């Protein structure tokens, strides 16, 4: 490992201790590296505007940061155990290329605000992607809801046959759910859209830093004002962001559960796209729904991350090295969660339904509620109607699913899914998405 940034000369660093402290930072920092470079350039420009770096120094630093970005993108530069972390790698690169000028980049900043700003930029991108994916899933569900609005299927409560429903109503439910989830992503985005750069180690610094300038340059909508709160917000905001991710993944899990049940041979309602199934290593006859099952496991990943964060955050004010342990869980949960969520739009498009099987699963007793409500609408007290129909369950055989469905006219009911309202909301949310610089 290269000499740590805090090396003052003279002290012998113990390799095992150094490794323990660096932990897996150098690997995790690969995710946030480009954001760290971007924020470093903004910091250097800010130092220029504050009169601390000369124009030429700013130009050199920004140019070398650009070269590092390019080398990274082309795979010519790798973050590995030559470095303590990504922050050290950036300064190391600048110093190797620019000598004294490179050594100036850390003027007025601490790794404490450096890591905060890089992680926030990364999280902002993740939340924007989360929102976009939720809206994408919602749009696909809405399209399928439109196409299947009249396709009857059983509606269950307690996993028992209850009343006739439609495939359109099934998809409409997820269309609306993912609109909510997109809003949650958006709320989390808005919460962390504040610039912590310039708060240094947590107590400001004795320089007239252009915090407003770096805020604009990095595309944050506001400055995170308090340096102490900047540190205290670490992990807390990650928990909030994970909460938004979990909202979406809870709906993914429910969808995955439904599809698992629908694809059981005994129900036979649905068939998954072949690409979303796998074979068995021993049973030649099997196609297994591994993808939906792993989608179902995603909230577990997020809950694990939240537990890890929650346990880490029992800290007094200010920076503590414990906070480093907030990074891994968030990176892993978003990585895995968004990877899974990205598979959902195609799943929605391509899952096939067997309309005849779904219709055959409707039994006449499922019209009992319709009959009781009809009697009540004609004036019989509902409780009496209920009891009467319970005695006459064998007399409902002449009804059709269509008749039942077409009578469900109140908003959201099977004859009036309100898809246009969902469509309006989708259009509004698509139009209001944040533009990341
Ligand atoms: N890897 C560290 C973290 O994530 C960077 C900040 C180190 N700061 C310090 N004062 N040792 O927290």
mmCIF file of N, CA, C and O in Angstrom, residues 69-156:
data_model
loop_
_atom_site.group_PDB
_atom_site.id
_atom_site.type_symbol
_atom_site.label_atom_id
_atom_site.label_comp_id
_atom_site.label_asym_id
_atom_site.label_seq_id
_atom_site.Cartn_x
_atom_site.Cartn_y
_atom_site.Cartn_z
ATOM 1 N N UNK A 69 -9.862 10.088 -15.189
ATOM 2 C CA UNK A 69 -11.195 9.583 -15.558
ATOM 3 C C UNK A 69 -11.100 8.731 -16.816
ATOM 4 O O UNK A 69 -11.658 7.626 -16.887
ATOM 5 N N UNK A 70 -10.377 9.242 -17.780
ATOM 6 C CA UNK A 70 -10.248 8.522 -19.052
ATOM 7 C C UNK A 70 -9.522 7.185 -18.845
ATOM 8 O O UNK A 70 -9.965 6.146 -19.345
ATOM 9 N N UNK A 71 -8.446 7.238 -18.082
ATOM 10 C CA UNK A 71 -7.682 6.014 -17.817
ATOM 11 C C UNK A 71 -8.567 4.993 -17.104
ATOM 12 O O UNK A 71 -8.520 3.794 -17.391
ATOM 13 N N UNK A 72 -9.390 5.483 -16.215
ATOM 14 C CA UNK A 72 -10.313 4.605 -15.479
ATOM 15 C C UNK A 72 -11.323 3.972 -16.434
ATOM 16 O O UNK A 72 -11.548 2.759 -16.435
ATOM 17 N N UNK A 73 -11.894 4.813 -17.253
ATOM 18 C CA UNK A 73 -12.925 4.315 -18.180
ATOM 19 C C UNK A 73 -12.355 3.292 -19.144
ATOM 20 O O UNK A 73 -13.015 2.340 -19.529
ATOM 21 N N UNK A 74 -11.106 3.506 -19.534
ATOM 22 C CA UNK A 74 -10.499 2.585 -20.505
ATOM 23 C C UNK A 74 -9.824 1.399 -19.832
ATOM 24 O O UNK A 74 -9.187 0.580 -20.502
ATOM 25 N N UNK A 75 -9.927 1.337 -18.515
ATOM 26 C CA UNK A 75 -9.354 0.188 -17.803
ATOM 27 C C UNK A 75 -7.842 0.256 -17.655
ATOM 28 O O UNK A 75 -7.196 -0.737 -17.324
ATOM 29 N N UNK A 76 -7.256 1.412 -17.889
ATOM 30 C CA UNK A 76 -5.799 1.543 -17.746
ATOM 31 C C UNK A 76 -5.402 1.885 -16.319
ATOM 32 O O UNK A 76 -4.231 1.840 -15.977
ATOM 33 N N UNK A 77 -6.386 2.262 -15.507
ATOM 34 C CA UNK A 77 -6.087 2.556 -14.113
ATOM 35 C C UNK A 77 -7.032 1.748 -13.229
ATOM 36 O O UNK A 77 -8.231 1.701 -13.486
ATOM 37 N N UNK A 78 -6.488 1.086 -12.228
ATOM 38 C CA UNK A 78 -7.319 0.270 -11.351
ATOM 39 C C UNK A 78 -7.081 0.648 -9.895
ATOM 40 O O UNK A 78 -5.948 0.882 -9.475
ATOM 41 N N UNK A 79 -8.163 0.702 -9.151
ATOM 42 C CA UNK A 79 -8.033 0.893 -7.700
ATOM 43 C C UNK A 79 -7.740 -0.459 -7.086
ATOM 44 O O UNK A 79 -8.581 -1.359 -7.137
ATOM 45 N N UNK A 80 -6.569 -0.618 -6.527
ATOM 46 C CA UNK A 80 -6.240 -1.888 -5.885
ATOM 47 C C UNK A 80 -5.428 -1.609 -4.627
ATOM 48 O O UNK A 80 -5.298 -0.453 -4.202
ATOM 49 N N UNK A 81 -4.876 -2.660 -4.040
ATOM 50 C CA UNK A 81 -4.287 -2.464 -2.714
ATOM 51 C C UNK A 81 -2.948 -1.720 -2.709
ATOM 52 O O UNK A 81 -2.274 -1.650 -1.687
ATOM 53 N N UNK A 82 -2.633 -1.104 -3.838
ATOM 54 C CA UNK A 82 -1.544 -0.120 -3.801
ATOM 55 C C UNK A 82 -1.989 1.100 -2.982
ATOM 56 O O UNK A 82 -1.182 1.876 -2.507
ATOM 57 N N UNK A 83 -3.315 1.275 -2.885
ATOM 58 C CA UNK A 83 -3.846 2.481 -2.243
ATOM 59 C C UNK A 83 -4.657 2.147 -1.005
ATOM 60 O O UNK A 83 -5.238 1.064 -0.912
ATOM 61 N N UNK A 84 -4.716 3.101 -0.089
ATOM 62 C CA UNK A 84 -5.564 2.917 1.091
ATOM 63 C C UNK A 84 -7.038 3.015 0.698
ATOM 64 O O UNK A 84 -7.882 2.264 1.185
ATOM 65 N N UNK A 85 -7.334 3.950 -0.184
ATOM 66 C CA UNK A 85 -8.711 4.126 -0.648
ATOM 67 C C UNK A 85 -8.704 4.980 -1.918
ATOM 68 O O UNK A 85 -7.637 5.374 -2.405
ATOM 69 N N UNK A 86 -9.881 5.251 -2.447
ATOM 70 C CA UNK A 86 -9.992 6.028 -3.684
ATOM 71 C C UNK A 86 -9.477 7.451 -3.516
ATOM 72 O O UNK A 86 -8.885 8.025 -4.443
ATOM 73 N N UNK A 87 -9.713 8.014 -2.330
ATOM 74 C CA UNK A 87 -9.285 9.399 -2.095
ATOM 75 C C UNK A 87 -7.767 9.509 -2.203
ATOM 76 O O UNK A 87 -7.232 10.439 -2.809
ATOM 77 N N UNK A 88 -7.091 8.534 -1.606
ATOM 78 C CA UNK A 88 -5.623 8.543 -1.652
ATOM 79 C C UNK A 88 -5.142 8.370 -3.093
ATOM 80 O O UNK A 88 -4.148 8.991 -3.505
ATOM 81 N N UNK A 89 -5.848 7.531 -3.843
ATOM 82 C CA UNK A 89 -5.418 7.264 -5.223
ATOM 83 C C UNK A 89 -5.469 8.541 -6.060
ATOM 84 O O UNK A 89 -4.589 8.799 -6.892
ATOM 85 N N UNK A 90 -6.488 9.364 -5.807
ATOM 86 C CA UNK A 90 -6.619 10.605 -6.577
ATOM 87 C C UNK A 90 -5.447 11.540 -6.270
ATOM 88 O O UNK A 90 -4.778 12.055 -7.175
ATOM 89 N N UNK A 91 -5.183 11.734 -4.983
ATOM 90 C CA UNK A 91 -4.089 12.644 -4.617
ATOM 91 C C UNK A 91 -2.742 12.081 -5.073
ATOM 92 O O UNK A 91 -1.873 12.826 -5.545
ATOM 93 N N UNK A 92 -2.607 10.778 -4.954
ATOM 94 C CA UNK A 92 -1.379 10.112 -5.383
ATOM 95 C C UNK A 92 -1.132 10.366 -6.881
ATOM 96 O O UNK A 92 -0.033 10.717 -7.311
ATOM 97 N N UNK A 93 -2.192 10.222 -7.669
ATOM 98 C CA UNK A 93 -2.093 10.441 -9.114
ATOM 99 C C UNK A 93 -1.699 11.887 -9.415
ATOM 100 O O UNK A 93 -0.791 12.151 -10.215
ATOM 101 N N UNK A 94 -2.404 12.810 -8.752
ATOM 102 C CA UNK A 94 -2.123 14.229 -9.030
ATOM 103 C C UNK A 94 -0.699 14.591 -8.638
ATOM 104 O O UNK A 94 -0.012 15.346 -9.341
ATOM 105 N N UNK A 95 -0.246 14.045 -7.512
ATOM 106 C CA UNK A 95 1.099 14.361 -7.042
ATOM 107 C C UNK A 95 2.151 13.753 -7.979
ATOM 108 O O UNK A 95 3.160 14.393 -8.304
ATOM 109 N N UNK A 96 1.877 12.525 -8.435
ATOM 110 C CA UNK A 96 2.824 11.886 -9.358
ATOM 111 C C UNK A 96 2.931 12.689 -10.651
ATOM 112 O O UNK A 96 4.006 12.832 -11.233
ATOM 113 N N UNK A 97 1.810 13.242 -11.117
ATOM 114 C CA UNK A 97 1.814 13.962 -12.393
ATOM 115 C C UNK A 97 2.245 15.416 -12.239
ATOM 116 O O UNK A 97 2.879 15.980 -13.122
ATOM 117 N N UNK A 98 1.843 16.035 -11.122
ATOM 118 C CA UNK A 98 2.008 17.495 -11.032
ATOM 119 C C UNK A 98 2.921 17.958 -9.892
ATOM 120 O O UNK A 98 3.102 19.158 -9.705
ATOM 121 N N UNK A 99 3.462 17.025 -9.131
ATOM 122 C CA UNK A 99 4.349 17.420 -8.023
ATOM 123 C C UNK A 99 3.623 18.292 -7.014
ATOM 124 O O UNK A 99 2.511 17.975 -6.591
ATOM 125 N N UNK A 100 4.203 19.424 -6.666
ATOM 126 C CA UNK A 100 3.655 20.289 -5.621
ATOM 127 C C UNK A 100 2.213 20.704 -5.891
ATOM 128 O O UNK A 100 1.391 20.789 -4.972
ATOM 129 N N UNK A 101 1.894 20.957 -7.153
ATOM 130 C CA UNK A 101 0.514 21.362 -7.474
ATOM 131 C C UNK A 101 -0.460 20.269 -7.064
ATOM 132 O O UNK A 101 -1.525 20.539 -6.489
ATOM 133 N N UNK A 102 -0.098 19.038 -7.325
ATOM 134 C CA UNK A 102 -0.960 17.913 -6.941
ATOM 135 C C UNK A 102 -1.162 17.862 -5.444
ATOM 136 O O UNK A 102 -2.262 17.571 -4.959
ATOM 137 N N UNK A 103 -0.116 18.183 -4.723
ATOM 138 C CA UNK A 103 -0.204 18.120 -3.258
ATOM 139 C C UNK A 103 -1.122 19.197 -2.694
ATOM 140 O O UNK A 103 -1.441 19.186 -1.514
ATOM 141 N N UNK A 104 -1.516 20.151 -3.557
ATOM 142 C CA UNK A 104 -2.359 21.252 -3.064
ATOM 143 C C UNK A 104 -3.856 20.940 -3.108
ATOM 144 O O UNK A 104 -4.658 21.683 -2.558
ATOM 145 N N UNK A 105 -4.231 19.832 -3.780
ATOM 146 C CA UNK A 105 -5.656 19.610 -4.013
ATOM 147 C C UNK A 105 -6.440 19.430 -2.716
ATOM 148 O O UNK A 105 -7.638 19.699 -2.648
ATOM 149 N N UNK A 106 -5.787 18.973 -1.672
ATOM 150 C CA UNK A 106 -6.505 18.683 -0.429
ATOM 151 C C UNK A 106 -6.624 19.922 0.477
ATOM 152 O O UNK A 106 -7.165 19.835 1.583
ATOM 153 N N UNK A 107 -6.158 21.081 -0.040
ATOM 154 C CA UNK A 107 -6.276 22.308 0.762
ATOM 155 C C UNK A 107 -7.749 22.561 1.092
ATOM 156 O O UNK A 107 -8.594 22.607 0.195
ATOM 157 N N UNK A 108 -8.036 22.710 2.356
ATOM 158 C CA UNK A 108 -9.398 23.099 2.751
ATOM 159 C C UNK A 108 -10.415 21.991 2.657
ATOM 160 O O UNK A 108 -11.612 22.241 2.760
ATOM 161 N N UNK A 109 -9.999 20.760 2.425
ATOM 162 C CA UNK A 109 -10.969 19.672 2.510
ATOM 163 C C UNK A 109 -10.375 18.544 3.334
ATOM 164 O O UNK A 109 -9.165 18.484 3.553
ATOM 165 N N UNK A 110 -11.261 17.706 3.792
ATOM 166 C CA UNK A 110 -10.891 16.552 4.589
ATOM 167 C C UNK A 110 -11.422 15.346 3.836
ATOM 168 O O UNK A 110 -12.339 15.479 3.017
ATOM 169 N N UNK A 111 -10.864 14.169 4.118
ATOM 170 C CA UNK A 111 -11.516 13.008 3.520
ATOM 171 C C UNK A 111 -12.940 12.865 4.054
ATOM 172 O O UNK A 111 -13.767 12.200 3.461
ATOM 173 N N UNK A 112 -13.205 13.509 5.189
ATOM 174 C CA UNK A 112 -14.551 13.408 5.766
ATOM 175 C C UNK A 112 -15.607 14.056 4.879
ATOM 176 O O UNK A 112 -16.692 13.506 4.695
ATOM 177 N N UNK A 113 -15.313 15.241 4.339
ATOM 178 C CA UNK A 113 -16.310 15.809 3.412
ATOM 179 C C UNK A 113 -16.108 15.261 1.997
ATOM 180 O O UNK A 113 -17.058 15.187 1.211
ATOM 181 N N UNK A 114 -14.897 14.799 1.712
ATOM 182 C CA UNK A 114 -14.647 14.217 0.390
ATOM 183 C C UNK A 114 -15.485 12.950 0.187
ATOM 184 O O UNK A 114 -16.113 12.761 -0.862
ATOM 185 N N UNK A 115 -15.498 12.093 1.208
ATOM 186 C CA UNK A 115 -16.269 10.848 1.058
ATOM 187 C C UNK A 115 -17.763 11.163 1.068
ATOM 188 O O UNK A 115 -18.541 10.578 0.310
ATOM 189 N N UNK A 116 -18.163 12.135 1.873
ATOM 190 C CA UNK A 116 -19.585 12.502 1.919
ATOM 191 C C UNK A 116 -20.083 12.929 0.549
ATOM 192 O O UNK A 116 -21.143 12.488 0.090
ATOM 193 N N UNK A 117 -19.319 13.808 -0.085
ATOM 194 C CA UNK A 117 -19.815 14.347 -1.358
ATOM 195 C C UNK A 117 -19.801 13.269 -2.440
ATOM 196 O O UNK A 117 -20.740 13.158 -3.239
ATOM 197 N N UNK A 118 -18.775 12.434 -2.438
ATOM 198 C CA UNK A 118 -18.720 11.387 -3.462
ATOM 199 C C UNK A 118 -19.872 10.402 -3.297
ATOM 200 O O UNK A 118 -20.539 10.030 -4.268
ATOM 201 N N UNK A 119 -20.124 10.011 -2.055
ATOM 202 C CA UNK A 119 -21.208 9.050 -1.818
ATOM 203 C C UNK A 119 -22.561 9.671 -2.167
ATOM 204 O O UNK A 119 -23.429 9.026 -2.754
ATOM 205 N N UNK A 120 -22.724 10.927 -1.834
ATOM 206 C CA UNK A 120 -24.002 11.585 -2.164
ATOM 207 C C UNK A 120 -24.236 11.655 -3.668
ATOM 208 O O UNK A 120 -25.346 11.450 -4.150
ATOM 209 N N UNK A 121 -23.178 11.982 -4.397
ATOM 210 C CA UNK A 121 -23.340 12.043 -5.855
ATOM 211 C C UNK A 121 -23.719 10.655 -6.379
ATOM 212 O O UNK A 121 -24.583 10.506 -7.252
ATOM 213 N N UNK A 122 -23.064 9.651 -5.837
ATOM 214 C CA UNK A 122 -23.361 8.270 -6.260
ATOM 215 C C UNK A 122 -24.802 7.908 -5.905
ATOM 216 O O UNK A 122 -25.542 7.364 -6.723
ATOM 217 N N UNK A 123 -25.202 8.237 -4.686
ATOM 218 C CA UNK A 123 -26.559 7.897 -4.248
ATOM 219 C C UNK A 123 -27.614 8.615 -5.078
ATOM 220 O O UNK A 123 -28.668 8.056 -5.383
ATOM 221 N N UNK A 124 -27.308 9.842 -5.418
ATOM 222 C CA UNK A 124 -28.244 10.605 -6.246
ATOM 223 C C UNK A 124 -28.480 9.870 -7.564
ATOM 224 O O UNK A 124 -29.608 9.722 -8.021
ATOM 225 N N UNK A 125 -27.393 9.383 -8.145
ATOM 226 C CA UNK A 125 -27.520 8.645 -9.413
ATOM 227 C C UNK A 125 -28.313 7.353 -9.204
ATOM 228 O O UNK A 125 -29.131 6.969 -10.045
ATOM 229 N N UNK A 126 -28.086 6.682 -8.075
ATOM 230 C CA UNK A 126 -28.821 5.432 -7.820
ATOM 231 C C UNK A 126 -30.308 5.711 -7.653
ATOM 232 O O UNK A 126 -31.152 4.967 -8.150
ATOM 233 N N UNK A 127 -30.625 6.785 -6.932
ATOM 234 C CA UNK A 127 -32.040 7.085 -6.681
ATOM 235 C C UNK A 127 -32.735 7.542 -7.959
ATOM 236 O O UNK A 127 -33.911 7.244 -8.164
ATOM 237 N N UNK A 128 -31.995 8.246 -8.807
ATOM 238 C CA UNK A 128 -32.585 8.645 -10.088
ATOM 239 C C UNK A 128 -32.873 7.393 -10.921
ATOM 240 O O UNK A 128 -33.915 7.288 -11.578
ATOM 241 N N UNK A 129 -31.965 6.447 -10.863
ATOM 242 C CA UNK A 129 -32.179 5.198 -11.603
ATOM 243 C C UNK A 129 -33.322 4.398 -10.990
ATOM 244 O O UNK A 129 -34.141 3.818 -11.699
ATOM 245 N N UNK A 130 -33.386 4.388 -9.667
ATOM 246 C CA UNK A 130 -34.497 3.700 -8.996
ATOM 247 C C UNK A 130 -35.828 4.296 -9.441
ATOM 248 O O UNK A 130 -36.761 3.569 -9.802
ATOM 249 N N UNK A 131 -35.889 5.615 -9.452
ATOM 250 C CA UNK A 131 -37.136 6.268 -9.855
ATOM 251 C C UNK A 131 -37.476 5.918 -11.304
ATOM 252 O O UNK A 131 -38.609 5.556 -11.616
ATOM 253 N N UNK A 132 -36.462 5.999 -12.165
ATOM 254 C CA UNK A 132 -36.700 5.713 -13.584
ATOM 255 C C UNK A 132 -37.175 4.272 -13.772
ATOM 256 O O UNK A 132 -38.103 4.003 -14.551
ATOM 257 N N UNK A 133 -36.568 3.340 -13.058
ATOM 258 C CA UNK A 133 -36.973 1.936 -13.203
ATOM 259 C C UNK A 133 -38.390 1.716 -12.686
ATOM 260 O O UNK A 133 -39.177 0.981 -13.295
ATOM 261 N N UNK A 134 -38.719 2.364 -11.571
ATOM 262 C CA UNK A 134 -40.086 2.222 -11.042
ATOM 263 C C UNK A 134 -41.104 2.734 -12.057
ATOM 264 O O UNK A 134 -42.154 2.110 -12.273
ATOM 265 N N UNK A 135 -40.789 3.855 -12.688
ATOM 266 C CA UNK A 135 -41.725 4.409 -13.668
ATOM 267 C C UNK A 135 -41.812 3.498 -14.892
ATOM 268 O O UNK A 135 -42.885 3.318 -15.475
ATOM 269 N N UNK A 136 -40.687 2.910 -15.248
ATOM 270 C CA UNK A 136 -40.657 1.969 -16.372
ATOM 271 C C UNK A 136 -41.545 0.750 -16.065
ATOM 272 O O UNK A 136 -42.362 0.328 -16.885
ATOM 273 N N UNK A 137 -41.376 0.201 -14.872
ATOM 274 C CA UNK A 137 -42.180 -0.965 -14.479
ATOM 275 C C UNK A 137 -43.660 -0.575 -14.464
ATOM 276 O O UNK A 137 -44.519 -1.309 -14.958
ATOM 277 N N UNK A 138 -43.944 0.609 -13.925
ATOM 278 C CA UNK A 138 -45.323 1.059 -13.863
ATOM 279 C C UNK A 138 -45.920 1.164 -15.267
ATOM 280 O O UNK A 138 -47.047 0.718 -15.516
ATOM 281 N N UNK A 139 -45.139 1.729 -16.188
ATOM 282 C CA UNK A 139 -45.627 1.896 -17.569
ATOM 283 C C UNK A 139 -45.927 0.542 -18.212
ATOM 284 O O UNK A 139 -46.938 0.367 -18.890
ATOM 285 N N UNK A 140 -45.039 -0.426 -17.990
ATOM 286 C CA UNK A 140 -45.266 -1.757 -18.582
ATOM 287 C C UNK A 140 -46.500 -2.415 -17.971
ATOM 288 O O UNK A 140 -47.268 -3.083 -18.656
ATOM 289 N N UNK A 141 -46.682 -2.239 -16.668
ATOM 290 C CA UNK A 141 -47.859 -2.820 -16.006
ATOM 291 C C UNK A 141 -49.135 -2.183 -16.537
ATOM 292 O O UNK A 141 -50.140 -2.855 -16.767
ATOM 293 N N UNK A 142 -49.050 -0.878 -16.741
ATOM 294 C CA UNK A 142 -50.208 -0.152 -17.247
ATOM 295 C C UNK A 142 -50.580 -0.644 -18.649
ATOM 296 O O UNK A 142 -51.762 -0.847 -18.957
ATOM 297 N N UNK A 143 -49.576 -0.856 -19.475
ATOM 298 C CA UNK A 143 -49.833 -1.351 -20.834
ATOM 299 C C UNK A 143 -50.503 -2.719 -20.776
ATOM 300 O O UNK A 143 -51.474 -2.989 -21.490
ATOM 301 N N UNK A 144 -50.015 -3.571 -19.899
ATOM 302 C CA UNK A 144 -50.622 -4.901 -19.814
ATOM 303 C C UNK A 144 -52.004 -4.829 -19.176
ATOM 304 O O UNK A 144 -52.907 -5.596 -19.525
ATOM 305 N N UNK A 145 -52.183 -3.896 -18.262
ATOM 306 C CA UNK A 145 -53.509 -3.736 -17.643
ATOM 307 C C UNK A 145 -54.529 -3.345 -18.710
ATOM 308 O O UNK A 145 -55.646 -3.873 -18.751
ATOM 309 N N UNK A 146 -54.116 -2.435 -19.605
ATOM 310 C CA UNK A 146 -55.023 -2.008 -20.672
ATOM 311 C C UNK A 146 -55.412 -3.193 -21.547
ATOM 312 O O UNK A 146 -56.562 -3.375 -21.898
ATOM 313 N N UNK A 147 -54.426 -4.010 -21.880
ATOM 314 C CA UNK A 147 -54.664 -5.110 -22.811
ATOM 315 C C UNK A 147 -55.447 -6.256 -22.177
ATOM 316 O O UNK A 147 -56.013 -7.087 -22.878
ATOM 317 N N UNK A 148 -55.475 -6.319 -20.855
ATOM 318 C CA UNK A 148 -56.085 -7.484 -20.210
ATOM 319 C C UNK A 148 -57.226 -7.094 -19.269
ATOM 320 O O UNK A 148 -57.622 -7.880 -18.409
ATOM 321 N N UNK A 149 -57.734 -5.882 -19.476
ATOM 322 C CA UNK A 149 -58.760 -5.374 -18.548
ATOM 323 C C UNK A 149 -59.981 -6.291 -18.484
ATOM 324 O O UNK A 149 -60.637 -6.377 -17.452
ATOM 325 N N UNK A 150 -60.280 -6.985 -19.582
ATOM 326 C CA UNK A 150 -61.495 -7.810 -19.591
ATOM 327 C C UNK A 150 -61.226 -9.295 -19.381
ATOM 328 O O UNK A 150 -62.114 -10.120 -19.587
ATOM 329 N N UNK A 151 -60.014 -9.656 -19.013
ATOM 330 C CA UNK A 151 -59.675 -11.084 -18.876
ATOM 331 C C UNK A 151 -59.953 -11.565 -17.449
ATOM 332 O O UNK A 151 -59.272 -11.154 -16.506
ATOM 333 N N UNK A 152 -60.963 -12.431 -17.267
ATOM 334 C CA UNK A 152 -61.325 -12.839 -15.904
ATOM 335 C C UNK A 152 -60.297 -13.777 -15.274
ATOM 336 O O UNK A 152 -59.686 -14.588 -15.959
ATOM 337 N N UNK A 153 -60.152 -13.620 -13.990
ATOM 338 C CA UNK A 153 -59.349 -14.558 -13.201
ATOM 339 C C UNK A 153 -59.890 -14.533 -11.777
ATOM 340 O O UNK A 153 -60.601 -13.594 -11.408
ATOM 341 N N UNK A 154 -59.562 -15.515 -10.978
ATOM 342 C CA UNK A 154 -60.068 -15.482 -9.601
ATOM 343 C C UNK A 154 -59.403 -14.374 -8.792
ATOM 344 O O UNK A 154 -58.222 -14.083 -8.980
ATOM 345 N N UNK A 155 -60.191 -13.752 -7.913
ATOM 346 C CA UNK A 155 -59.618 -12.860 -6.919
ATOM 347 C C UNK A 155 -59.582 -13.628 -5.604
ATOM 348 O O UNK A 155 -60.559 -14.289 -5.255
ATOM 349 N N UNK A 156 -58.444 -13.587 -4.929
ATOM 350 C CA UNK A 156 -58.293 -14.384 -3.703
ATOM 351 C C UNK A 156 -58.186 -13.491 -2.473
ATOM 352 O O UNK A 156 -57.628 -12.395 -2.541
#
